[in-house]
mmCIF file of C-alpha atoms and ligand atoms in Angstrom:
data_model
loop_
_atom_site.group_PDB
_atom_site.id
_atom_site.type_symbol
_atom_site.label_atom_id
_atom_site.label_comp_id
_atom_site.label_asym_id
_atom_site.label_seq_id
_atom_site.Cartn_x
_atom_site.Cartn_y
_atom_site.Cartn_z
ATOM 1 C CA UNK A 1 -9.863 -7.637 21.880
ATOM 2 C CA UNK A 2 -8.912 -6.818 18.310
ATOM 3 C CA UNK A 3 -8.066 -3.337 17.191
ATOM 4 C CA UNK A 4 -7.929 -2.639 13.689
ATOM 5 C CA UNK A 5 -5.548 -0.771 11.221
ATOM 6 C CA UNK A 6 -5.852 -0.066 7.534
ATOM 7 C CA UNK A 7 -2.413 0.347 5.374
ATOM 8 C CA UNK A 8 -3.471 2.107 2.148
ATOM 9 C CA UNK A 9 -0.555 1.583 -0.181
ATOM 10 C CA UNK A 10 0.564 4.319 -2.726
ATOM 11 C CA UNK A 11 -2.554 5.332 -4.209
ATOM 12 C CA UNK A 12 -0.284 7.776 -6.199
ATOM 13 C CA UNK A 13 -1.299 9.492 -9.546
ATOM 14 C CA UNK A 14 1.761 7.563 -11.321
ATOM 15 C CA UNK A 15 0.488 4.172 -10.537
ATOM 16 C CA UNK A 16 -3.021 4.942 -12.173
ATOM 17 C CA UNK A 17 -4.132 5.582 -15.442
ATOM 18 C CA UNK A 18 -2.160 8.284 -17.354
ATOM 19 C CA UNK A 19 1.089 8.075 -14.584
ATOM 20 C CA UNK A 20 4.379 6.706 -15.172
ATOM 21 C CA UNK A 21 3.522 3.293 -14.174
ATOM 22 C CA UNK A 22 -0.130 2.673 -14.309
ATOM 23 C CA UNK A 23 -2.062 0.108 -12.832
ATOM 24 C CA UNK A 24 -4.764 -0.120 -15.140
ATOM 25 C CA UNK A 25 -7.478 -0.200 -12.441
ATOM 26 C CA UNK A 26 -5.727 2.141 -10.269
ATOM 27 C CA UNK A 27 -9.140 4.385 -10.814
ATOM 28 C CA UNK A 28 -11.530 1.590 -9.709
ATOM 29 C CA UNK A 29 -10.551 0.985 -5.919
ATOM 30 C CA UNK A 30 -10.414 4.472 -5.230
ATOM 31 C CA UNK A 31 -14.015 4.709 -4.506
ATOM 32 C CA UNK A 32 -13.975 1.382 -2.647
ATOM 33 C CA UNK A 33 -11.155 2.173 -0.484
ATOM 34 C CA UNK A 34 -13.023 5.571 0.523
ATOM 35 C CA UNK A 35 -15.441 3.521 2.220
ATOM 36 C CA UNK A 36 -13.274 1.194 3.791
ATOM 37 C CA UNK A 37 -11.591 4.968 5.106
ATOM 38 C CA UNK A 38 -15.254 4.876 7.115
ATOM 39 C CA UNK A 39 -14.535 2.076 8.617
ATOM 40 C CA UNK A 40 -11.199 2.094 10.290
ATOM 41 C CA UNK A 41 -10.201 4.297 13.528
ATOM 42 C CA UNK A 42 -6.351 4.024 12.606
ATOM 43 C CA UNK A 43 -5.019 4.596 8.302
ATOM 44 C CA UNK A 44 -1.851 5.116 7.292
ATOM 45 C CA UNK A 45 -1.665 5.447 4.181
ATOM 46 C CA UNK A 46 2.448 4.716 2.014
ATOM 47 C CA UNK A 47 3.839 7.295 -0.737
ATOM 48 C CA UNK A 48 6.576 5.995 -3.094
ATOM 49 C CA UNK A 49 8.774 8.775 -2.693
ATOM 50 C CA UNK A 50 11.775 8.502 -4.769
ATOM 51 C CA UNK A 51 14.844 10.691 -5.233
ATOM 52 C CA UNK A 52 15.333 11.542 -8.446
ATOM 53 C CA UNK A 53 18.066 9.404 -8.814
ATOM 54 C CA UNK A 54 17.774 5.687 -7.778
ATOM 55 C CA UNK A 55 19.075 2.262 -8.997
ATOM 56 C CA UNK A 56 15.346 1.731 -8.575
ATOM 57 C CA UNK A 57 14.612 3.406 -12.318
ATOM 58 C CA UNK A 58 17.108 0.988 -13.421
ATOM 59 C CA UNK A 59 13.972 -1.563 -13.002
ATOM 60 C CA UNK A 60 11.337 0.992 -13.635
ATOM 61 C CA UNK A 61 10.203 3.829 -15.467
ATOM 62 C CA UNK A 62 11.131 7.141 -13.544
ATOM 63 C CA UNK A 63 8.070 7.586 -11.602
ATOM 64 C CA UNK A 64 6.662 8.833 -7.812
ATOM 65 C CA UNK A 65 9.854 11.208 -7.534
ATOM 66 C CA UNK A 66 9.403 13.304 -4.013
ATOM 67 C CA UNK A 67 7.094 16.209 -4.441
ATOM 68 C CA UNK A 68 6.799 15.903 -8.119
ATOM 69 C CA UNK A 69 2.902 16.007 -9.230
ATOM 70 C CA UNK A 70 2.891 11.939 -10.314
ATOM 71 C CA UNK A 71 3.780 11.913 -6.230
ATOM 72 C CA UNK A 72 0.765 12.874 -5.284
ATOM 73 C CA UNK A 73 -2.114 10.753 -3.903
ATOM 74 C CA UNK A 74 -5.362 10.217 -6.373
ATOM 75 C CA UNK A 75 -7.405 13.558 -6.989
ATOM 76 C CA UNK A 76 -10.333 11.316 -5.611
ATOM 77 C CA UNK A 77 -8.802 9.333 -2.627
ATOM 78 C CA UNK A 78 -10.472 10.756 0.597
ATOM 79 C CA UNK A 79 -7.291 11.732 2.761
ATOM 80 C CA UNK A 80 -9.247 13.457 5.756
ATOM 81 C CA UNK A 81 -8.947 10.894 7.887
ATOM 82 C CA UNK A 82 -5.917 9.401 7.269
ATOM 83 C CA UNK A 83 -3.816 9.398 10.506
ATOM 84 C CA UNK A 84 0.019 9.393 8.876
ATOM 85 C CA UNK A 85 1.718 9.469 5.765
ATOM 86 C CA UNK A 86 4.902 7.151 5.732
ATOM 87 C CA UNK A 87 7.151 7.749 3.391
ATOM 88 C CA UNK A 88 9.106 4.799 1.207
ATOM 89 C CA UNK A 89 11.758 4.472 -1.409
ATOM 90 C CA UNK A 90 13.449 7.525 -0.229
ATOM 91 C CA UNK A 91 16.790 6.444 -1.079
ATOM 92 C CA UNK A 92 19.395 6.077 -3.454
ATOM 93 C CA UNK A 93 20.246 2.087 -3.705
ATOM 94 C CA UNK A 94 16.838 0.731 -2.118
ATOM 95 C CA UNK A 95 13.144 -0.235 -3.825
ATOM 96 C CA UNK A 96 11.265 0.607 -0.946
ATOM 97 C CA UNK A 97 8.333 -1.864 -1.405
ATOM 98 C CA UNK A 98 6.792 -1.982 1.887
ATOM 99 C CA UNK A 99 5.248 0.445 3.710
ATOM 100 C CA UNK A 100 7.214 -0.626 6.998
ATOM 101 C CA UNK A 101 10.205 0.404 5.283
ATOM 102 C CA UNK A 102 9.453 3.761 5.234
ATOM 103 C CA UNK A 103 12.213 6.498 6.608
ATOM 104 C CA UNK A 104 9.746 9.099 8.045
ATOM 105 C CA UNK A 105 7.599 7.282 10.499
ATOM 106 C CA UNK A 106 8.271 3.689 12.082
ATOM 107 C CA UNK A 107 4.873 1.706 10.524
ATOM 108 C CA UNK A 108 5.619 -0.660 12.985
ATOM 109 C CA UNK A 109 6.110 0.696 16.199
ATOM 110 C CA UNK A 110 3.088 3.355 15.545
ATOM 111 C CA UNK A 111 0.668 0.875 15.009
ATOM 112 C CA UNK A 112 1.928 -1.192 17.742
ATOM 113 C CA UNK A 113 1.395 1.797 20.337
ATOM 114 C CA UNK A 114 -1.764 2.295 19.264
ATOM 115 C CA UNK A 115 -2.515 -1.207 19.562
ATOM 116 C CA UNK A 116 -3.380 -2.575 16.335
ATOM 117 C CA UNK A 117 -3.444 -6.449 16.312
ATOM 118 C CA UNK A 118 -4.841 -6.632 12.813
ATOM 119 C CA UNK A 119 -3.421 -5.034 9.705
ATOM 120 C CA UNK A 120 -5.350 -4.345 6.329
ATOM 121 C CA UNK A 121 -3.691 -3.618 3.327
ATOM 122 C CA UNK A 122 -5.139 -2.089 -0.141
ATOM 123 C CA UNK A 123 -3.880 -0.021 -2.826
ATOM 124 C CA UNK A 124 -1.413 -0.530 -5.426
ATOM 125 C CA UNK A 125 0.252 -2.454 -6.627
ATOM 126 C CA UNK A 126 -0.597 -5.866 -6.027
ATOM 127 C CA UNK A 127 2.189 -7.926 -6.928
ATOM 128 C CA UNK A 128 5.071 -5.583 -5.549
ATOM 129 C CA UNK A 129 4.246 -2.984 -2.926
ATOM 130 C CA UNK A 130 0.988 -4.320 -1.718
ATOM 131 C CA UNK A 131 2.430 -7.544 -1.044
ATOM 132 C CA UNK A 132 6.039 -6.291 0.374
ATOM 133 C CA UNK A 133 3.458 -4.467 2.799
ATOM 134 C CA UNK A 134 1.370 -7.242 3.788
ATOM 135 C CA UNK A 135 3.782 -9.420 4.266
ATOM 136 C CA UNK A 136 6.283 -7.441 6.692
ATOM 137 C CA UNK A 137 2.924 -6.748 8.505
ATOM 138 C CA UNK A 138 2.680 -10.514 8.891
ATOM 139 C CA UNK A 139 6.332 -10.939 9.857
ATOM 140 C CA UNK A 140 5.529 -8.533 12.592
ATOM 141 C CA UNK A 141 3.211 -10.846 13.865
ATOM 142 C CA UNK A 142 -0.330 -8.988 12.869
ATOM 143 C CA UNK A 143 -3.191 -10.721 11.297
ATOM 144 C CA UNK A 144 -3.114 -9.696 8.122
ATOM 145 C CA UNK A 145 -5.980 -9.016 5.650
ATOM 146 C CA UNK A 146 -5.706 -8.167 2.311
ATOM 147 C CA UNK A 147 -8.719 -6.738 0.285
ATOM 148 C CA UNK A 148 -8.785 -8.120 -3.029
ATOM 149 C CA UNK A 149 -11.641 -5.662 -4.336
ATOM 150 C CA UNK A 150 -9.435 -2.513 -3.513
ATOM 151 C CA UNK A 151 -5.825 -3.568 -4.300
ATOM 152 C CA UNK A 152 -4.802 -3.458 -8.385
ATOM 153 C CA UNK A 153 -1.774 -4.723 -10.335
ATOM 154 C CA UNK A 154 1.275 -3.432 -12.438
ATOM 155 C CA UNK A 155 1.273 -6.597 -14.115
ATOM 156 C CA UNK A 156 4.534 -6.866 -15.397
ATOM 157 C CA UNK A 157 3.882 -10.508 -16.782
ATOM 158 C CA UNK A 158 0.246 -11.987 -17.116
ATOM 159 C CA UNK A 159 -0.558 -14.411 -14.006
ATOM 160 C CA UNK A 160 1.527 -12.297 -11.651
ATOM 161 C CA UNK A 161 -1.788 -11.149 -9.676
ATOM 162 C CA UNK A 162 -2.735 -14.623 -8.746
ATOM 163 C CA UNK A 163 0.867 -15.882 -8.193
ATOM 164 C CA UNK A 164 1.072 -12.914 -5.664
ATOM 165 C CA UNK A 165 -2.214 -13.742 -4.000
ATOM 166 C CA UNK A 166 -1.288 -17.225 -3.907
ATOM 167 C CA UNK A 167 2.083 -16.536 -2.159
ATOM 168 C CA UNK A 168 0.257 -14.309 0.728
ATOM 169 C CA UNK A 169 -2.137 -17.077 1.013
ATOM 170 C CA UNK A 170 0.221 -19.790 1.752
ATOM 171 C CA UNK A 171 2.222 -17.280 4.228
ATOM 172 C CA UNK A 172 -1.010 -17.392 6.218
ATOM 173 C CA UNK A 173 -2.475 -13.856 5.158
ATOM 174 C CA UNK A 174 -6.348 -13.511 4.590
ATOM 175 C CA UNK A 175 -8.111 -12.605 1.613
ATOM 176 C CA UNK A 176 -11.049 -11.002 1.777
ATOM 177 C CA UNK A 177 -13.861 -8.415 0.245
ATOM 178 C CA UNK A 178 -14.893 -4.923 2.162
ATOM 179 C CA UNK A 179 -18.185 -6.394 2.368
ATOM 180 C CA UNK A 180 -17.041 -9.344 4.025
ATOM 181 C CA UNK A 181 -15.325 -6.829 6.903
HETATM 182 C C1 VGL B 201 5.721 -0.057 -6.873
HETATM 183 C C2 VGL B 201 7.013 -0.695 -8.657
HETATM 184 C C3 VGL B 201 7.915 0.281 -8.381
HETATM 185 C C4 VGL B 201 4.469 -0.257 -6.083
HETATM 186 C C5 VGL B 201 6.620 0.920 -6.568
HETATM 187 O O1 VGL B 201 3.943 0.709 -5.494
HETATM 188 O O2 VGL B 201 3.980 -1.408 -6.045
HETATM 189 N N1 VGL B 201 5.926 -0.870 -7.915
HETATM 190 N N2 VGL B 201 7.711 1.086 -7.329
HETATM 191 ZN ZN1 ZN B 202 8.824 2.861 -6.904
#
């Protein structure tokens, strides 16, 4: 039997329109990824969480910095039944990308005890923490599914999105549409 588990990656105010470092549909999953909330028994959802000082704003604009209001999830994102927050980037000399490298909570370990087999992943961004996530979730030997209808991009560089997809692809991870759930 399958059980499944959604990983909703840092659907922060920073990372959508008017943040730090906007994804510039960051506003357009949130109301897809609310009903993909209905359908899952088991959500964790990832918060960049930075210190104020990190090598990671050597790379980036200062952004997500731990209880600061760019932090926070979207207004709109439906948190009531999200299970646990995990907590990522929290220190001084790391990025933090995935979601299963978060200090808090072990990703891993909770979603093997409640006996997840396969992992979804949405949020943002695409081409850095989405993909980090979905791909340690694969190393960890779930099957992995990533929606492409509720994940959205940084885009440092045009053609990153589909060179990201294309890499999760060839490492064996699904793509797929919420309707197609
Ligand atoms: C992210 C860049 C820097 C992400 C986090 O959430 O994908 N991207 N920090
Ligand atoms: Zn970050």
């Amino acid at each position: 039997m399958s059980v499944k588990g959604l990983i909703i990656v840092d659907v922060q105010k920073d990372f959508c329109p008017g943040g730090a470092l906007p994804a510039a549909e960051g506003n357009d999953i949130i109301p897809v990824i609310n009903k993909l909330i209905k359908k899952f028994d088991f959500i964790v959802a990832s918060k960049d969480w930075h210190p104020a000082e990190t090598v990671h704003f050597e790379k980036w604009p200062v952004h997500c910095v731990r209880g600061s209001n760019g932090a926070k999830f979207h207004k709109q994102l439906n948190v009531e039944n999200i299970n646990e927050v995990a907590l990522k980037g929290t220190g001084n000399t790391d990025d933090g990308y995935s979601a299963f490298e978060a200090t808090n909570i072990d990703v891993n370990y909770w979603l093997k005890k409640n006996n997840i087999t396969d992992v979804y992943v949405c949020g943002i961004a695409t081409e850095y923490c989405v993909k980090a996530t979905a791909m340690d979730a694969h190393k960890a030997g779930f099957k992995t599914y990533v929606f492409t209808d509720a994940i959205a991009a940084v885009e440092a560089k045009p053609g990153d999105t589909e060179k990201a997809l294309e890499e999760m692809s060839d490492e064996g991870i699904q793509l797929i549409t919420r309707k197609s759930l």
